[in-house]
C-alpha cells in the first residue's frame, strides 16, 4: 500500500510528524541572528541529551564522518590505539584508524559476542610507558545487536590515565544511558538518523577538555573535519560552513519531544521494547543472535534457523510494508535485524511481531502462532 511504510531498521529511523512539519518551511540564512538563536537552543539541548558540559559539535556528516572527526583530531600518525572489533562498525574504526596511519591493535570478539573488558585491562595495565593514546569502542554494535560493556572498559582506560576513550554511540545515544560527564568519556560520536528521530545528515561529536589538550599536538591532516573550527563557531552560536538548516529545525522539534519524555523514560522505553521483542522472538522459537546480558536497546538480531532470513524480510516488506534490516558482510542472508530505536512505541512492536508471526505462517512455519504477541504483551503488561 502506498505511503504505509513502517521502518523497523536501525536507521534511518521513523520521524515524528511534528519533526517533519518543523522541517517543512523555507530555510533562513545561516548567518542570521534568528539562526544563531536556533544554534544556541540546539547546543543547550544537545548537552542535556549527552549528559555533559563538554562541547557537543554538529557536523554535516553521517555517523562515520562524526567518528572520523573524533579520531583524526586527537591523534598522531604512529600512535598506538586499541580498537574493539566485534562487528561491522568496530571493524570500520579499525580500518579507518589504519588508513590514518595509527598503530592499531584490535581486541576482537566473535560477531554476536560482546568485547571482553579483561582484554582491555590486560593491554592497558601492560602499557607501563603509556604508549596507548586511545581506546576506540563501539558501544552498541548495530551489525549484531550487541551492547559492549563501555562502563567497565572505560574504567580500565581511566586507570591507565593517559589514553583517551573514543566512543561510537551511534545507536546507543538516545536509547541507552551514556552519561558522558559521570563516566568521563572523552570523545563520543553519533548520527541524526538514529535515536535523534530526524533524517540522516547531521553528525554529533562531544569533546572533553582532555581531548582538546590532545588536539593541540595532533598532526593528522584535517580541514573540513577540523573540530576547532566547529568549537569556535559553536561558541559564537554559529557554524563554520553552511549547516543543514531545515534538518536543524527538525532537531529543535525532536529534542523538545525528548525533553518532554525525559531521559529516564526514553531509556526505560527502549529497554521495554527490547525485552518485548526478545521475549517474542524466543517464544516463537527463533534463536536470538546476542545474549540477554549483552543486548543492544536499539536492535535485535535474529538467526531464523530453517527459515531463510531474506525470505522473511521479503514477505514482511511486500505484504506488511515493514522494513527489517538484513545481515551485514558474512552474516548476509543468515540473520535479520529488527530496529526499535528512536520514535518507536509498544504498539509498533506488537504490530511488527504479529506481522512476523503471520510471515512465518506464510512461509510454512506456524508452530508457535500467537506465542510471540503473547510474550510481548506480557512484557508490556508488567512494565
Ligand atoms: C554503531 C554504528 N556506528 C556507525 C554507523 C555509521 O553511521 P553512518 O552510516 O551514518 O555513517 C552506524 C550506522 O548504522 C552504526 O550503527
Tab-separated table of C-alpha atoms and ligand atoms in Angstrom:
chain	number	residue	atom	x	y	z
A	1	UNK	CA	0.000	0.000	0.000
A	2	UNK	CA	1.248	3.477	-0.828
A	3	UNK	CA	2.749	5.591	1.981
A	4	UNK	CA	2.262	2.907	4.633
A	5	UNK	CA	5.908	2.086	5.138
A	6	UNK	CA	6.981	1.123	8.659
A	7	UNK	CA	10.709	1.391	9.275
A	8	UNK	CA	11.938	-1.235	11.711
A	9	UNK	CA	15.580	-0.875	10.722
A	10	UNK	CA	18.295	0.631	12.910
A	11	UNK	CA	18.468	3.795	10.824
A	12	UNK	CA	17.124	5.808	9.259
A	13	UNK	CA	14.527	5.502	11.995
A	14	UNK	CA	10.898	6.736	11.893
A	15	UNK	CA	10.453	10.511	12.052
A	16	UNK	CA	7.581	12.051	14.069
A	17	UNK	CA	5.080	14.224	12.223
A	18	UNK	CA	5.994	17.197	14.433
A	19	UNK	CA	9.564	16.897	13.177
A	20	UNK	CA	8.537	16.532	9.526
A	21	UNK	CA	6.357	19.629	9.810
A	22	UNK	CA	9.093	21.590	11.563
A	23	UNK	CA	11.360	20.921	8.574
A	24	UNK	CA	8.714	21.874	6.001
A	25	UNK	CA	9.499	25.554	5.734
A	26	UNK	CA	11.807	27.907	3.883
A	27	UNK	CA	15.380	27.864	5.127
A	28	UNK	CA	16.708	31.089	6.601
A	29	UNK	CA	20.225	32.487	6.308
A	30	UNK	CA	22.599	30.524	8.494
A	31	UNK	CA	24.472	33.723	9.441
A	32	UNK	CA	21.311	35.497	10.581
A	33	UNK	CA	20.521	36.438	14.165
A	34	UNK	CA	17.454	34.219	14.063
A	35	UNK	CA	19.523	31.199	13.146
A	36	UNK	CA	22.033	31.980	15.909
A	37	UNK	CA	19.155	31.534	18.328
A	38	UNK	CA	18.407	28.132	16.805
A	39	UNK	CA	22.041	27.034	17.236
A	40	UNK	CA	22.116	28.313	20.825
A	41	UNK	CA	18.986	26.332	21.696
A	42	UNK	CA	20.245	23.187	19.942
A	43	UNK	CA	23.617	23.364	21.670
A	44	UNK	CA	21.994	23.615	25.085
A	45	UNK	CA	19.592	20.755	24.416
A	46	UNK	CA	22.302	18.567	22.890
A	47	UNK	CA	24.325	18.964	26.089
A	48	UNK	CA	21.265	17.845	28.007
A	49	UNK	CA	20.880	14.765	25.791
A	50	UNK	CA	24.587	13.957	26.058
A	51	UNK	CA	24.544	14.487	29.856
A	52	UNK	CA	27.611	16.695	29.562
A	53	UNK	CA	29.085	20.132	29.946
A	54	UNK	CA	31.650	19.236	27.263
A	55	UNK	CA	31.387	20.734	23.799
A	56	UNK	CA	28.826	18.992	21.613
A	57	UNK	CA	29.505	19.873	17.983
A	58	UNK	CA	27.204	19.474	14.974
A	59	UNK	CA	28.725	18.492	11.615
A	60	UNK	CA	27.112	17.973	8.189
A	61	UNK	CA	28.135	14.307	8.082
A	62	UNK	CA	26.769	10.840	8.778
A	63	UNK	CA	27.847	8.802	11.809
A	64	UNK	CA	31.014	7.654	10.057
A	65	UNK	CA	32.036	11.283	9.488
A	66	UNK	CA	31.425	12.041	13.169
A	67	UNK	CA	33.695	9.147	14.120
A	68	UNK	CA	36.345	10.177	11.593
A	69	UNK	CA	36.380	13.658	13.125
A	70	UNK	CA	36.536	12.072	16.590
A	71	UNK	CA	39.618	10.068	15.644
A	72	UNK	CA	41.695	12.371	13.429
A	73	UNK	CA	41.507	15.470	15.633
A	74	UNK	CA	43.147	13.936	18.670
A	75	UNK	CA	45.866	11.579	17.428
A	76	UNK	CA	49.134	11.460	15.527
A	77	UNK	CA	50.287	9.056	12.813
A	78	UNK	CA	52.026	6.128	14.514
A	79	UNK	CA	50.066	6.457	17.773
A	80	UNK	CA	49.206	3.142	19.381
A	81	UNK	CA	45.426	2.673	19.670
A	82	UNK	CA	43.279	-0.214	20.886
A	83	UNK	CA	40.196	-0.773	18.759
A	84	UNK	CA	37.380	-3.045	19.897
A	85	UNK	CA	36.200	-5.087	16.931
A	86	UNK	CA	33.239	-7.423	17.283
A	87	UNK	CA	31.179	-6.386	14.293
A	88	UNK	CA	30.875	-4.252	11.201
A	89	UNK	CA	31.383	-0.926	12.935
A	90	UNK	CA	34.267	-1.906	15.209
A	91	UNK	CA	35.870	-3.272	12.052
A	92	UNK	CA	35.242	0.048	10.306
A	93	UNK	CA	37.028	2.022	13.067
A	94	UNK	CA	39.998	-0.357	12.870
A	95	UNK	CA	40.201	0.143	9.094
A	96	UNK	CA	39.755	3.893	9.423
A	97	UNK	CA	42.459	4.145	12.107
A	98	UNK	CA	44.853	2.213	9.871
A	99	UNK	CA	44.010	4.487	6.950
A	100	UNK	CA	45.199	7.443	9.035
A	101	UNK	CA	48.463	5.719	9.935
A	102	UNK	CA	47.657	4.781	13.524
A	103	UNK	CA	49.313	1.703	15.042
A	104	UNK	CA	46.161	-0.328	15.549
A	105	UNK	CA	45.827	-3.240	17.937
A	106	UNK	CA	42.450	-4.873	17.597
A	107	UNK	CA	40.710	-6.519	20.501
A	108	UNK	CA	38.269	-8.832	18.846
A	109	UNK	CA	35.300	-10.973	19.755
A	110	UNK	CA	33.209	-13.203	17.562
A	111	UNK	CA	30.331	-11.339	15.887
A	112	UNK	CA	27.346	-11.704	18.219
A	113	UNK	CA	29.513	-11.786	21.376
A	114	UNK	CA	30.478	-8.741	23.461
A	115	UNK	CA	34.049	-7.489	23.797
A	116	UNK	CA	35.803	-8.818	26.899
A	117	UNK	CA	36.713	-5.864	29.187
A	118	UNK	CA	39.505	-8.002	30.697
A	119	UNK	CA	41.323	-7.991	27.362
A	120	UNK	CA	41.387	-4.177	27.549
A	121	UNK	CA	42.511	-4.254	31.189
A	122	UNK	CA	45.448	-6.530	30.358
A	123	UNK	CA	46.643	-4.385	27.452
A	124	UNK	CA	46.237	-1.130	29.366
A	125	UNK	CA	47.910	-2.386	32.553
A	126	UNK	CA	50.750	-3.816	30.472
A	127	UNK	CA	51.386	-0.438	28.864
A	128	UNK	CA	53.810	0.863	31.515
A	129	UNK	CA	55.339	3.616	29.382
A	130	UNK	CA	51.891	4.917	28.361
A	131	UNK	CA	52.127	4.420	24.625
A	132	UNK	CA	48.420	3.709	24.164
A	133	UNK	CA	46.906	7.032	23.133
A	134	UNK	CA	43.305	5.994	22.604
A	135	UNK	CA	40.817	3.193	23.046
A	136	UNK	CA	38.122	3.182	20.379
A	137	UNK	CA	34.901	1.369	21.228
A	138	UNK	CA	31.563	0.808	19.532
A	139	UNK	CA	29.018	0.908	22.346
A	140	UNK	CA	26.020	-0.615	20.556
A	141	UNK	CA	27.284	-2.820	17.702
A	142	UNK	CA	24.390	-2.445	15.296
A	143	UNK	CA	25.502	-5.231	12.961
A	144	UNK	CA	24.868	-7.869	15.628
A	145	UNK	CA	22.635	-6.220	18.261
A	146	UNK	CA	25.350	-6.459	20.908
A	147	UNK	CA	25.880	-3.825	23.610
A	148	UNK	CA	29.523	-3.680	24.675
A	149	UNK	CA	30.345	-3.035	28.346
A	150	UNK	CA	31.536	0.530	27.839
A	151	UNK	CA	31.351	1.373	31.555
A	152	UNK	CA	33.850	-1.328	32.567
A	153	UNK	CA	36.166	-0.813	29.587
A	154	UNK	CA	36.171	2.912	30.353
A	155	UNK	CA	37.172	2.222	33.987
A	156	UNK	CA	40.257	0.401	32.712
A	157	UNK	CA	41.003	3.346	30.421
A	158	UNK	CA	40.693	5.720	33.352
A	159	UNK	CA	43.084	3.575	35.446
A	160	UNK	CA	45.605	3.812	32.600
A	161	UNK	CA	45.469	7.580	32.980
A	162	UNK	CA	46.826	8.683	29.585
A	163	UNK	CA	44.662	7.089	26.921
A	164	UNK	CA	41.602	8.846	25.590
A	165	UNK	CA	38.391	6.912	25.159
A	166	UNK	CA	36.675	7.471	21.817
A	167	UNK	CA	33.162	6.070	21.638
A	168	UNK	CA	30.850	5.224	18.763
A	169	UNK	CA	27.491	5.893	20.417
A	170	UNK	CA	25.662	5.970	17.083
A	171	UNK	CA	22.957	3.514	18.192
A	172	UNK	CA	23.261	3.944	21.945
A	173	UNK	CA	22.854	7.695	22.357
A	174	UNK	CA	19.189	8.448	22.970
A	175	UNK	CA	18.385	4.790	23.682
A	176	UNK	CA	20.802	3.700	26.398
A	177	UNK	CA	22.371	5.589	29.269
A	178	UNK	CA	25.642	7.179	28.065
A	179	UNK	CA	26.494	9.561	30.945
A	180	UNK	CA	29.414	11.357	29.363
A	181	UNK	CA	30.423	13.508	32.325
A	182	UNK	CA	29.764	10.900	35.010
A	183	UNK	CA	31.929	8.364	33.152
A	184	UNK	CA	34.440	10.885	31.795
A	185	UNK	CA	34.052	9.887	28.131
A	186	UNK	CA	36.425	11.964	26.018
A	187	UNK	CA	35.000	11.777	22.514
A	188	UNK	CA	31.527	10.497	21.671
A	189	UNK	CA	30.229	10.329	18.096
A	190	UNK	CA	26.652	9.852	16.894
A	191	UNK	CA	24.371	10.493	13.921
A	192	UNK	CA	20.993	12.128	13.399
A	193	UNK	CA	19.133	9.232	11.736
A	194	UNK	CA	19.152	7.101	14.892
A	195	UNK	CA	17.913	7.936	18.402
A	196	UNK	CA	17.544	11.603	17.445
A	197	UNK	CA	14.354	10.843	15.446
A	198	UNK	CA	15.340	13.054	12.493
A	199	UNK	CA	16.504	12.128	8.975
A	200	UNK	CA	20.160	11.433	8.084
A	201	UNK	CA	22.595	14.283	7.537
A	202	UNK	CA	23.911	15.522	10.855
A	203	UNK	CA	26.739	14.061	12.908
A	204	UNK	CA	27.487	14.951	16.517
A	205	UNK	CA	30.775	14.811	18.393
A	206	UNK	CA	31.202	15.591	22.067
A	207	UNK	CA	34.713	16.556	23.125
A	208	UNK	CA	36.198	16.675	26.642
A	209	UNK	CA	38.821	19.123	27.928
A	210	UNK	CA	41.344	16.250	27.955
A	211	UNK	CA	40.657	15.581	24.289
A	212	UNK	CA	41.105	19.274	23.445
A	213	UNK	CA	44.522	19.070	25.126
A	214	UNK	CA	45.432	16.160	22.855
A	215	UNK	CA	44.151	18.204	19.885
A	216	UNK	CA	46.928	20.764	20.437
A	217	UNK	CA	49.596	18.196	19.452
A	218	UNK	CA	47.581	16.156	16.967
A	219	UNK	CA	49.006	16.245	13.468
A	220	UNK	CA	46.774	14.070	11.300
A	221	UNK	CA	45.798	16.362	8.380
A	222	UNK	CA	42.247	17.722	8.574
A	223	UNK	CA	40.334	20.619	7.160
A	224	UNK	CA	36.552	20.251	6.809
A	225	UNK	CA	36.535	17.998	9.874
A	226	UNK	CA	38.829	20.220	11.959
A	227	UNK	CA	36.811	20.274	15.190
A	228	UNK	CA	38.358	23.511	16.495
A	229	UNK	CA	36.568	25.298	13.646
A	230	UNK	CA	33.292	23.852	14.911
A	231	UNK	CA	34.064	24.711	18.520
A	232	UNK	CA	34.945	28.305	17.718
A	233	UNK	CA	31.781	28.734	15.666
A	234	UNK	CA	29.562	26.969	18.207
A	235	UNK	CA	30.899	29.218	20.981
A	236	UNK	CA	29.592	32.116	18.863
A	237	UNK	CA	26.268	30.336	18.136
A	238	UNK	CA	27.345	29.897	14.559
A	239	UNK	CA	28.670	27.177	12.257
A	240	UNK	CA	31.898	27.090	10.227
A	241	UNK	CA	30.175	26.010	6.986
A	242	UNK	CA	26.602	26.029	5.675
A	243	UNK	CA	24.670	23.737	8.027
A	244	UNK	CA	21.577	21.699	7.032
A	245	UNK	CA	19.232	24.436	8.218
A	246	UNK	CA	15.974	22.504	7.801
A	247	UNK	CA	17.339	19.390	9.450
A	248	UNK	CA	18.215	21.577	12.389
A	249	UNK	CA	14.616	22.809	12.580
A	250	UNK	CA	13.694	19.152	12.812
A	251	UNK	CA	16.281	18.636	15.542
A	252	UNK	CA	14.790	21.518	17.510
A	253	UNK	CA	11.427	19.747	17.470
A	254	UNK	CA	12.806	16.282	18.245
A	255	UNK	CA	14.947	17.486	21.159
A	256	UNK	CA	11.885	19.217	22.620
A	257	UNK	CA	9.982	15.941	22.335
A	258	UNK	CA	12.834	14.105	24.012
A	259	UNK	CA	12.968	16.627	26.841
A	260	UNK	CA	9.233	16.256	27.371
A	261	UNK	CA	9.584	12.488	27.581
A	262	UNK	CA	12.645	12.694	29.862
A	263	UNK	CA	15.894	10.748	29.625
A	264	UNK	CA	14.934	8.079	32.148
A	265	UNK	CA	11.651	7.396	30.349
A	266	UNK	CA	13.404	7.231	26.988
A	267	UNK	CA	15.885	4.652	28.276
A	268	UNK	CA	13.095	2.690	30.010
A	269	UNK	CA	11.031	2.672	26.805
A	270	UNK	CA	13.912	1.324	24.744
A	271	UNK	CA	14.574	-1.341	27.357
A	272	UNK	CA	10.915	-2.338	27.340
A	273	UNK	CA	10.835	-2.515	23.535
A	274	UNK	CA	13.963	-4.677	23.587
A	275	UNK	CA	12.598	-7.033	26.230
A	276	UNK	CA	9.272	-7.376	24.423
A	277	UNK	CA	10.980	-8.059	21.086
A	278	UNK	CA	13.402	-10.566	22.565
A	279	UNK	CA	10.661	-12.263	24.599
A	280	UNK	CA	8.532	-12.572	21.479
A	281	UNK	CA	11.357	-13.943	19.341
A	282	UNK	CA	12.178	-16.555	21.981
A	283	UNK	CA	8.526	-17.543	22.318
A	284	UNK	CA	8.364	-18.009	18.543
A	285	UNK	CA	11.225	-20.468	18.778
A	286	UNK	CA	13.660	-18.322	16.798
A	287	UNK	CA	17.260	-18.014	18.040
A	288	UNK	CA	18.462	-14.603	19.185
A	289	UNK	CA	21.893	-13.672	17.896
A	290	UNK	CA	23.054	-11.775	21.034
A	291	UNK	CA	22.654	-12.940	24.649
A	292	UNK	CA	20.248	-11.234	27.085
A	293	UNK	CA	23.203	-9.851	29.078
A	294	UNK	CA	24.694	-8.132	26.028
A	295	UNK	CA	21.535	-6.994	24.255
A	296	UNK	CA	21.511	-3.636	22.497
A	297	UNK	CA	18.482	-1.458	23.249
A	298	UNK	CA	18.401	-0.322	19.621
A	299	UNK	CA	18.228	-3.509	17.616
A	300	UNK	CA	17.507	-7.209	17.917
A	301	UNK	CA	19.263	-9.631	15.576
A	302	UNK	CA	17.556	-12.948	14.871
A	303	UNK	CA	19.069	-16.057	13.284
A	304	UNK	CA	15.995	-17.852	11.910
A	305	UNK	CA	17.254	-21.451	11.651
A	306	UNK	CA	15.440	-23.348	8.943
A	307	UNK	CA	13.710	-20.254	7.555
A	308	UNK	CA	15.601	-18.027	5.199
A	309	UNK	CA	16.196	-14.591	6.686
A	310	UNK	CA	15.861	-12.893	3.311
A	311	UNK	CA	12.523	-14.605	2.610
A	312	UNK	CA	11.213	-13.312	5.934
A	313	UNK	CA	12.364	-9.803	5.093
A	314	UNK	CA	10.824	-10.003	1.671
A	315	UNK	CA	7.374	-11.093	2.912
A	316	UNK	CA	7.454	-8.565	5.747
A	317	UNK	CA	8.135	-5.827	3.227
A	318	UNK	CA	5.817	-6.900	0.417
A	319	UNK	CA	2.799	-7.935	2.414
A	320	UNK	CA	3.053	-5.845	5.578
A	321	UNK	CA	5.104	-2.810	4.475
A	322	UNK	CA	7.512	-3.382	7.339
A	323	UNK	CA	11.189	-2.867	6.555
A	324	UNK	CA	13.591	-5.072	8.531
A	325	UNK	CA	17.365	-4.953	8.151
A	326	UNK	CA	19.381	-7.872	6.825
A	327	UNK	CA	22.707	-9.250	7.999
A	328	UNK	CA	25.899	-7.448	7.014
A	329	UNK	CA	29.072	-8.919	5.492
A	330	UNK	CA	29.362	-12.654	6.308
A	331	UNK	CA	26.007	-12.522	8.114
A	332	UNK	CA	24.227	-11.505	4.923
A	333	UNK	CA	21.288	-13.903	4.421
A	334	UNK	CA	21.898	-15.542	7.800
A	335	UNK	CA	20.215	-13.094	10.167
A	336	UNK	CA	17.619	-10.364	10.076
A	337	UNK	CA	17.587	-7.386	12.392
A	338	UNK	CA	14.614	-5.564	13.843
A	339	UNK	CA	15.287	-1.985	14.865
A	340	UNK	CA	13.465	-0.490	17.846
A	341	UNK	CA	15.322	2.801	18.031
A	342	UNK	CA	14.030	6.337	18.326
A	343	UNK	CA	10.387	7.099	17.542
A	344	UNK	CA	9.130	3.575	18.294
A	345	UNK	CA	6.277	2.663	20.641
A	346	UNK	CA	4.906	-0.507	22.255
A	347	UNK	CA	2.231	-0.561	19.537
A	348	UNK	CA	4.879	-0.706	16.814
A	349	UNK	CA	6.421	-3.793	18.395
A	350	UNK	CA	3.048	-5.534	18.676
A	351	UNK	CA	2.374	-4.780	15.012
A	352	UNK	CA	5.809	-5.952	13.876
A	353	UNK	CA	5.724	-9.141	15.943
A	354	UNK	CA	2.257	-10.109	14.759
A	355	UNK	CA	3.325	-9.447	11.161
A	356	UNK	CA	6.395	-11.605	11.758
A	357	UNK	CA	4.180	-14.425	13.024
A	358	UNK	CA	1.920	-14.097	10.005
A	359	UNK	CA	5.001	-14.120	7.763
A	360	UNK	CA	6.240	-17.359	9.304
A	361	UNK	CA	2.823	-18.922	8.674
A	362	UNK	CA	3.024	-17.856	5.056
A	363	UNK	CA	6.456	-19.441	4.835
A	364	UNK	CA	5.111	-22.696	6.284
A	365	UNK	CA	6.321	-22.332	9.883
A	366	UNK	CA	3.257	-21.826	12.035
A	367	UNK	CA	4.105	-23.951	15.080
A	368	UNK	CA	4.005	-21.083	17.534
A	369	UNK	CA	1.377	-18.764	16.087
A	370	UNK	CA	0.329	-16.195	18.681
A	371	UNK	CA	3.129	-17.033	21.114
A	372	UNK	CA	5.228	-14.013	20.099
A	373	UNK	CA	2.465	-11.461	20.536
A	374	UNK	CA	1.501	-13.055	23.856
A	375	UNK	CA	5.078	-12.814	25.122
A	376	UNK	CA	5.419	-9.173	24.043
A	377	UNK	CA	2.043	-8.315	25.600
A	378	UNK	CA	3.190	-9.850	28.881
A	379	UNK	CA	6.287	-7.629	28.922
A	380	UNK	CA	4.159	-4.546	28.219
A	381	UNK	CA	1.650	-5.515	30.925
A	382	UNK	CA	4.406	-5.695	33.509
A	383	UNK	CA	6.480	-2.632	32.675
B	1	LIG	C1	27.079	1.631	15.520
B	1	LIG	C2	27.175	2.394	14.234
B	1	LIG	N1	28.281	3.102	14.007
B	1	LIG	C3	28.433	3.800	12.883
B	1	LIG	C4	27.462	3.812	11.912
B	1	LIG	C5	27.724	4.553	10.643
B	1	LIG	O1	26.870	5.571	10.506
B	1	LIG	P1	26.583	6.232	9.057
B	1	LIG	O2	26.007	5.164	8.186
B	1	LIG	O3	25.596	7.275	9.476
B	1	LIG	O4	27.846	6.765	8.569
B	1	LIG	C6	26.289	3.106	12.100
B	1	LIG	C7	25.241	3.085	11.077
B	1	LIG	O5	24.340	2.292	11.074
B	1	LIG	C8	26.144	2.372	13.302
B	1	LIG	O6	25.038	1.678	13.541
